[in-house]
Coordinates of C-alpha atoms in Angstrom, one line a residue:
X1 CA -4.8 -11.3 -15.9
X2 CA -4.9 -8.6 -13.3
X3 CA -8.6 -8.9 -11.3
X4 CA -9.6 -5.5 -12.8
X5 CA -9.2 -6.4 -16.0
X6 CA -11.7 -8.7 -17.5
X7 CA -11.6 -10.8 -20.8
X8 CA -13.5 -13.2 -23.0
X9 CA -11.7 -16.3 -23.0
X10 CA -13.8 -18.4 -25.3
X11 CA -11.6 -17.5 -27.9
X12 CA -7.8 -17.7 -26.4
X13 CA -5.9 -15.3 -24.7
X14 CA -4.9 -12.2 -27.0
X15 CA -2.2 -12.2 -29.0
X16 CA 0.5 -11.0 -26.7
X17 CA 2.0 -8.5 -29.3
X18 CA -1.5 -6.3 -29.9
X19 CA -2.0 -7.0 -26.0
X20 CA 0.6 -5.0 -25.4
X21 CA -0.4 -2.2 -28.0
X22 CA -3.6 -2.5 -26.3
X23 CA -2.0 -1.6 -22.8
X24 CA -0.4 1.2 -24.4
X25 CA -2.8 2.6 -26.0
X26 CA -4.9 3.1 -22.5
X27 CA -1.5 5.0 -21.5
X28 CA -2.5 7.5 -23.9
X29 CA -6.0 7.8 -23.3
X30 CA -5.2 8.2 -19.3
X31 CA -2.9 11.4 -21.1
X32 CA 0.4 9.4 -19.7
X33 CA 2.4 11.3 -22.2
X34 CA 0.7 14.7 -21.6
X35 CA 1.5 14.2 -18.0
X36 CA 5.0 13.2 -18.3
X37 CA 5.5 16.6 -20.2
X38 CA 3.9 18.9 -17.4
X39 CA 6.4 17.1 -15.0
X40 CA 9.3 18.2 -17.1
X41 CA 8.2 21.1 -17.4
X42 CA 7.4 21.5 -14.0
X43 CA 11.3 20.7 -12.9
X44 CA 12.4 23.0 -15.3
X45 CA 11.4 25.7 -12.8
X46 CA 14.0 27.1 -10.8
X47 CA 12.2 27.5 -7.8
X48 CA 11.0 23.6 -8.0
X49 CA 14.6 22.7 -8.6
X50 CA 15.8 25.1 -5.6
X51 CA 13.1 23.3 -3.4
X52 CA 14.5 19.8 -4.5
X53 CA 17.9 20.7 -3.8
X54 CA 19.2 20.8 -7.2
X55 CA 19.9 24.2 -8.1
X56 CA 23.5 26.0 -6.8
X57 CA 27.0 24.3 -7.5
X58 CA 27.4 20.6 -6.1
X59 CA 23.9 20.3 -5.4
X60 CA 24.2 16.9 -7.5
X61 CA 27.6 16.1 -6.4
X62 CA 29.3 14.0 -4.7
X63 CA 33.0 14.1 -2.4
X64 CA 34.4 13.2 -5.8
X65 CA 32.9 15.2 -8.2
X66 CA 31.1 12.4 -9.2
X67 CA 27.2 12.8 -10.0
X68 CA 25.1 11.7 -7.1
X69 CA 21.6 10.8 -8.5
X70 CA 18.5 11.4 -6.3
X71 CA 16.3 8.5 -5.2
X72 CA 13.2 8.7 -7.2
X73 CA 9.9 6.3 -6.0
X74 CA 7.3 6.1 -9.2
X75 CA 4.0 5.5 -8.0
X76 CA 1.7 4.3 -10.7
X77 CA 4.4 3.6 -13.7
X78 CA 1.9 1.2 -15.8
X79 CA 3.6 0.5 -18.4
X80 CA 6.8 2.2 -17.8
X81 CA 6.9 4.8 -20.3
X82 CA 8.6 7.9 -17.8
X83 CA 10.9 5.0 -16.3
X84 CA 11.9 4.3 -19.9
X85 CA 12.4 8.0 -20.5
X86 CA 14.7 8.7 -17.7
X87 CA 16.4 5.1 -18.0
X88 CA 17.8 6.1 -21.3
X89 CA 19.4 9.7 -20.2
X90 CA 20.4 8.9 -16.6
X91 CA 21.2 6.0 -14.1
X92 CA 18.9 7.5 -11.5
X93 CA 18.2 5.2 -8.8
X94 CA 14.6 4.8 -9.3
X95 CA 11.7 2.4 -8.0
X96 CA 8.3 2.0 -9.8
X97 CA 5.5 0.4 -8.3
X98 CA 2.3 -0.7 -9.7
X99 CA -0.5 -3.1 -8.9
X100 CA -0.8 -5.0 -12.4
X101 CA 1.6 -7.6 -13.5
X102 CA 0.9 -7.6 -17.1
X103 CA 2.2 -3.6 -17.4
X104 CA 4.9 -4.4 -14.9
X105 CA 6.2 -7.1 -17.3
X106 CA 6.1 -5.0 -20.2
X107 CA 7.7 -1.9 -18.4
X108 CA 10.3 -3.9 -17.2
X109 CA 10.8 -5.4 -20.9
X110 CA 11.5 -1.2 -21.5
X111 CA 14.1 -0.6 -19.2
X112 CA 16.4 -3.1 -16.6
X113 CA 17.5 -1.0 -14.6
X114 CA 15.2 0.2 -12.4
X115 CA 13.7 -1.4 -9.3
X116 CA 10.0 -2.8 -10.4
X117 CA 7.3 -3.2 -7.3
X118 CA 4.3 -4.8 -7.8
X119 CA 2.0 -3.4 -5.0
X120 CA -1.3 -1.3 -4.9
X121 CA 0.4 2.8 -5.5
X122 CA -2.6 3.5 -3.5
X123 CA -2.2 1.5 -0.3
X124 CA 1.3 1.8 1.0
X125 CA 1.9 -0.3 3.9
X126 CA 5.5 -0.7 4.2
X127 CA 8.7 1.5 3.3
X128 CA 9.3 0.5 0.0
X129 CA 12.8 -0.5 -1.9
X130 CA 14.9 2.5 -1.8
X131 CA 13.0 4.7 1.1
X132 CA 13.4 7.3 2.1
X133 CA 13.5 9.0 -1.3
X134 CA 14.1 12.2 -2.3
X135 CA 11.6 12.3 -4.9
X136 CA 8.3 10.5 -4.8
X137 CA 6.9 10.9 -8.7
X138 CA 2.1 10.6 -8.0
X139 CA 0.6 10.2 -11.2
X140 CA -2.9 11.4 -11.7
X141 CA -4.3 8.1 -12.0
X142 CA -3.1 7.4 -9.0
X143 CA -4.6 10.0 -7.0
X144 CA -7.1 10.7 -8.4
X145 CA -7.9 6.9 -7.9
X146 CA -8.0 7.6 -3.9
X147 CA -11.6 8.4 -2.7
X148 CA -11.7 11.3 -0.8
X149 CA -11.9 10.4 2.5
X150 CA -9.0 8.2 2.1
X151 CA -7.1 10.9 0.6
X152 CA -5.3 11.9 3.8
X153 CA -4.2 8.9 5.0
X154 CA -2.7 8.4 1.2
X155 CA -0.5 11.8 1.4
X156 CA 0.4 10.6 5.3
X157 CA 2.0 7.4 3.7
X158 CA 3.5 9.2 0.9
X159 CA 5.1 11.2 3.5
X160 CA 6.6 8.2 4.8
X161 CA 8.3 7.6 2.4
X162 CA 10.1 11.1 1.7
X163 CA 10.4 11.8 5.4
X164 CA 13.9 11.0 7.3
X165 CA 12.0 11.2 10.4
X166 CA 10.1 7.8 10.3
X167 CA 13.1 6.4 9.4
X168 CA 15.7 6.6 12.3
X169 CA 19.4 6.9 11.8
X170 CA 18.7 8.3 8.4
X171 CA 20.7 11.1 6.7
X172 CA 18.1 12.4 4.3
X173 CA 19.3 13.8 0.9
X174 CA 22.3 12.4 -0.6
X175 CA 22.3 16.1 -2.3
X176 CA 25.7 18.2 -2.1
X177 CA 25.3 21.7 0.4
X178 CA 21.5 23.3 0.2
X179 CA 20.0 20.2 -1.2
X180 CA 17.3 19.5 1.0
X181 CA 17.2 17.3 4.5
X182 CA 14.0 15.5 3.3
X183 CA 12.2 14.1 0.4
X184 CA 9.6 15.9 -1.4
X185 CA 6.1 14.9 -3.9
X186 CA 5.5 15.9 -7.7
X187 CA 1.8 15.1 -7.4
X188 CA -0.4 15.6 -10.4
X189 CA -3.9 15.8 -10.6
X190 CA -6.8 15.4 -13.6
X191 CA -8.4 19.2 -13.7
X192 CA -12.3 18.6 -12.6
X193 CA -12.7 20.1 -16.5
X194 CA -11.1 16.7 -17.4
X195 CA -13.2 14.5 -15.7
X196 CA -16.8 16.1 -15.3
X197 CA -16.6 17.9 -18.8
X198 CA -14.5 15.8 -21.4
X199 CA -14.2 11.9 -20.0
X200 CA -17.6 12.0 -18.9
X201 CA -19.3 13.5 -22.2
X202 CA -17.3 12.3 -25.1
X203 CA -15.9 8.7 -26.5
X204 CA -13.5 7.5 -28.3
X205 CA -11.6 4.8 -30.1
X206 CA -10.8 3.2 -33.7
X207 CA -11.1 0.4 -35.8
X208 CA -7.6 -0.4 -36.8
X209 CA -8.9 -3.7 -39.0
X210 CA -6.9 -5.8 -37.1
X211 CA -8.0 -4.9 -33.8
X212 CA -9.9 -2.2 -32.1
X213 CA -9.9 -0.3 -29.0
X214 CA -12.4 2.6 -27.6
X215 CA -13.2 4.2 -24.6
X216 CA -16.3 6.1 -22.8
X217 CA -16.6 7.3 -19.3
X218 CA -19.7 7.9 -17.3
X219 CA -20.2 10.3 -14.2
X220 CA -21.8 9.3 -11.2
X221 CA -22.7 12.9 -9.2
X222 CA -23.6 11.3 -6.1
X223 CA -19.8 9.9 -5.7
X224 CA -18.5 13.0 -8.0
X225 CA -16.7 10.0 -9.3
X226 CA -16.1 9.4 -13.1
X227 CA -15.9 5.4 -14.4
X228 CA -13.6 5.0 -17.6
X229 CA -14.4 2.2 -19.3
X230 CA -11.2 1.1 -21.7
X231 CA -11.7 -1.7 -24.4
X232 CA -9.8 -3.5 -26.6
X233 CA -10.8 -6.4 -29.1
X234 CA -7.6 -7.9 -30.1
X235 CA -6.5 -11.2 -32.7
X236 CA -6.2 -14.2 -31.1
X237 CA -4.5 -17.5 -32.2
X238 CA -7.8 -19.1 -33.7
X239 CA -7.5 -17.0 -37.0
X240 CA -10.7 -14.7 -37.3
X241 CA -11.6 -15.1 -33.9
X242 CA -10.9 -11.5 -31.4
X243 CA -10.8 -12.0 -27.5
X244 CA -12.3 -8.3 -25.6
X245 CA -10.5 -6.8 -22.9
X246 CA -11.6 -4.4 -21.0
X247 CA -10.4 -2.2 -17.7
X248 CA -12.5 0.5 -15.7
X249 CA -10.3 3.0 -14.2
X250 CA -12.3 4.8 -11.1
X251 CA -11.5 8.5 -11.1
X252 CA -12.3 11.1 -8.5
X253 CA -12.7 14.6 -8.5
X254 CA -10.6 16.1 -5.8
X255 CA -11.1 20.1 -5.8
X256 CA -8.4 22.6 -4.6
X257 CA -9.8 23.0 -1.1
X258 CA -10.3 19.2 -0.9
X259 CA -6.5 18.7 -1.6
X260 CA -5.3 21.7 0.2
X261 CA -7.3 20.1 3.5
X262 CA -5.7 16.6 3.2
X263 CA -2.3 17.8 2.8
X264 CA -2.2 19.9 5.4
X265 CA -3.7 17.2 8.1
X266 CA -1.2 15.2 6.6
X267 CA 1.5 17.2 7.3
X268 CA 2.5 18.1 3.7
X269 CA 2.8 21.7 2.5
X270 CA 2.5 23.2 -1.2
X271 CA -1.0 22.2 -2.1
X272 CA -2.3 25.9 -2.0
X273 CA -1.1 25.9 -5.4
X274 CA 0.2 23.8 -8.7
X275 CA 3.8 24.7 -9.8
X276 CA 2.8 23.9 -13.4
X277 CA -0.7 23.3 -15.1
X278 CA -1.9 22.6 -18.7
X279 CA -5.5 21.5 -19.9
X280 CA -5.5 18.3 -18.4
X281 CA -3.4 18.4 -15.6
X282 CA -2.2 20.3 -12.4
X283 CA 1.2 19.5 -10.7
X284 CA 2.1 20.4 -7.0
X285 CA 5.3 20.2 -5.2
X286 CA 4.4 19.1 -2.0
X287 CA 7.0 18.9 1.1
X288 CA 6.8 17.3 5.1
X289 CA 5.8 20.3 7.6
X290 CA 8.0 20.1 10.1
X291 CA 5.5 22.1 12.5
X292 CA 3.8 18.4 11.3
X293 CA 5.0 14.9 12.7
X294 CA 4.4 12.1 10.8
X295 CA 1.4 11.1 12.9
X296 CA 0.0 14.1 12.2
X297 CA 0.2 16.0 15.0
X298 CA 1.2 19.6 15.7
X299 CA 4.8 20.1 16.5
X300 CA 6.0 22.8 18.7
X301 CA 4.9 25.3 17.3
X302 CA 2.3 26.2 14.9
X303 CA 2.4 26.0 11.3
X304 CA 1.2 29.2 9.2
X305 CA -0.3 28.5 5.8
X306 CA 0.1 31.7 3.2
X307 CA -2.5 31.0 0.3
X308 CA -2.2 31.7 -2.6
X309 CA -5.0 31.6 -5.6
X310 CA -5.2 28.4 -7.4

């Protein structure tokens, strides 16, 4: 098992079927399906598809009429639930990374063909499979996961992989006339309402008879950092005997200015403001500054930031 994960192995390993329920259940408690539904209906806007090059006639096309799918990096797909969405309607060239082999194994059980990467979402190193892309897809558990000091140099290697610039020779977009010349984020955050006021204060869970699975969170003020403990006591193959799972998911508040701040030193623009927001959730469309270089240094000239109210 992953090392974040810990589990009682007196009596067996789990039984792999209810393991799996297990993994997806957590999903749902880290409001996986919530989210995914904020980033439709976030690139249902027109002026989020006009920024991603695919509004206008032949934005999606190709020399031959043919549909020319944009490449989309996942960061953060546990078990592969959005990959399995899109998998089934589309064959977008996609890439989906996460740090955990057992939800990588049964995310890639879902859906074949996409490209799975088994790497920490929150410590990019190199250009991954596929890069640059023209969509990189942040979950909330994912950024939120970044302390925030290191929350800069997270969006700086985001950018990397969206940017053409840090990739020489590169033709950006493989978008029609308009689409655009360089990659861009869908970032979601968890609201601080989330976090401080629902995960940190309430429980939850059931007994299902046979198995269980629950979850509480606890708040640690000095850090502004909340700890989610998820639990799961599942059948094993000695009959009457459960083996308990259990994974702590570390989530930090990151307020708008906080956000807004790291961007900008990271040469991103659009975190003055989500493009879509529900009860959990807010959703920005961030893309490279060009008055930005990678490095995050000013270019030629200087970059003006319009604010907007969150």
């Amino acid at each position: 098992m992953n090392p974040n994960r810990n589990a009682e192995a007196h009596a067996g390993p789990p039984d792999p079927r209810w393991y799996r329920a297990a993994l997806d259940r957590w999903d749902r408690v880290l409001l996986a399906r919530e989210g995914v539904r904020l980033l439709l209906k976030g690139v249902r806007k027109r002026e989020v598809r006009r920024a991603l090059g695919w509004d206008g006639p032949g934005a999606q096309t190709g020399s031959e009429n043919q549909a020319v799918w944009p490449r989309v990096l996942e960061l953060g797909c546990r078990t592969g639930w959005l990959t399995w969405l899109v998998a089934r309607q589309a064959p977008v060239p996609w890439t989906a990374v996460d740090s955990d082999a057992d939800r990588l194994a049964l995310a890639s059980a879902r859906a074949t063909g996409p490209t799975w990467v088994r790497q920490d979402p929150q410590n990019l190193q190199d250009a991954l499979p596929g890069a640059p892309f023209d969509l990189v897809i942040v979950h909330p558990w994912v950024a939120n996961g970044v302390p925030p000091r290191q929350l800069e140099a997270f969006l700086r290697a985001i950018r990397a992989q969206v940017d053409p610039a840090a990739e020489p020779g590169s033709e950006g977009s493989p978008g029609g006339e308009g689409a655009a010349q360089h990659g861009s984020v869908l970032l979601s955050l968890y609201r601080p309402v989330q976090l401080v006021h629902r995960w940190a204060r309430l429980t939850g869970g059931a007994d299902l008879g046979h198995w269980a699975w629950a979850w509480q969170g606890a708040y640690d003020a000095d850090e502004d950092r909340v700890d989610l403990q998820l639990l799961a006591f599942l059948p094993t193959s000695t009959p009457g005997r459960f083996a308990r799972i259990d994974e702590v998911v570390e989530l930090y508040v990151h307020p708008l200015d906080s956000l807004r701040e790291a961007a900008e030193a990271a040469g991103l623009a659009g975190a003055d403001r989500p493009v879509a927001r529900d009860g959990h959730h807010a959703l920005y469309l961030l893309t490279p500054d060009e008055a930005v270089d990678a490095s995050g240094s000013e270019g030629s000239h200087q970059a003006s930031h319009q604010l907007s109210p969150a």
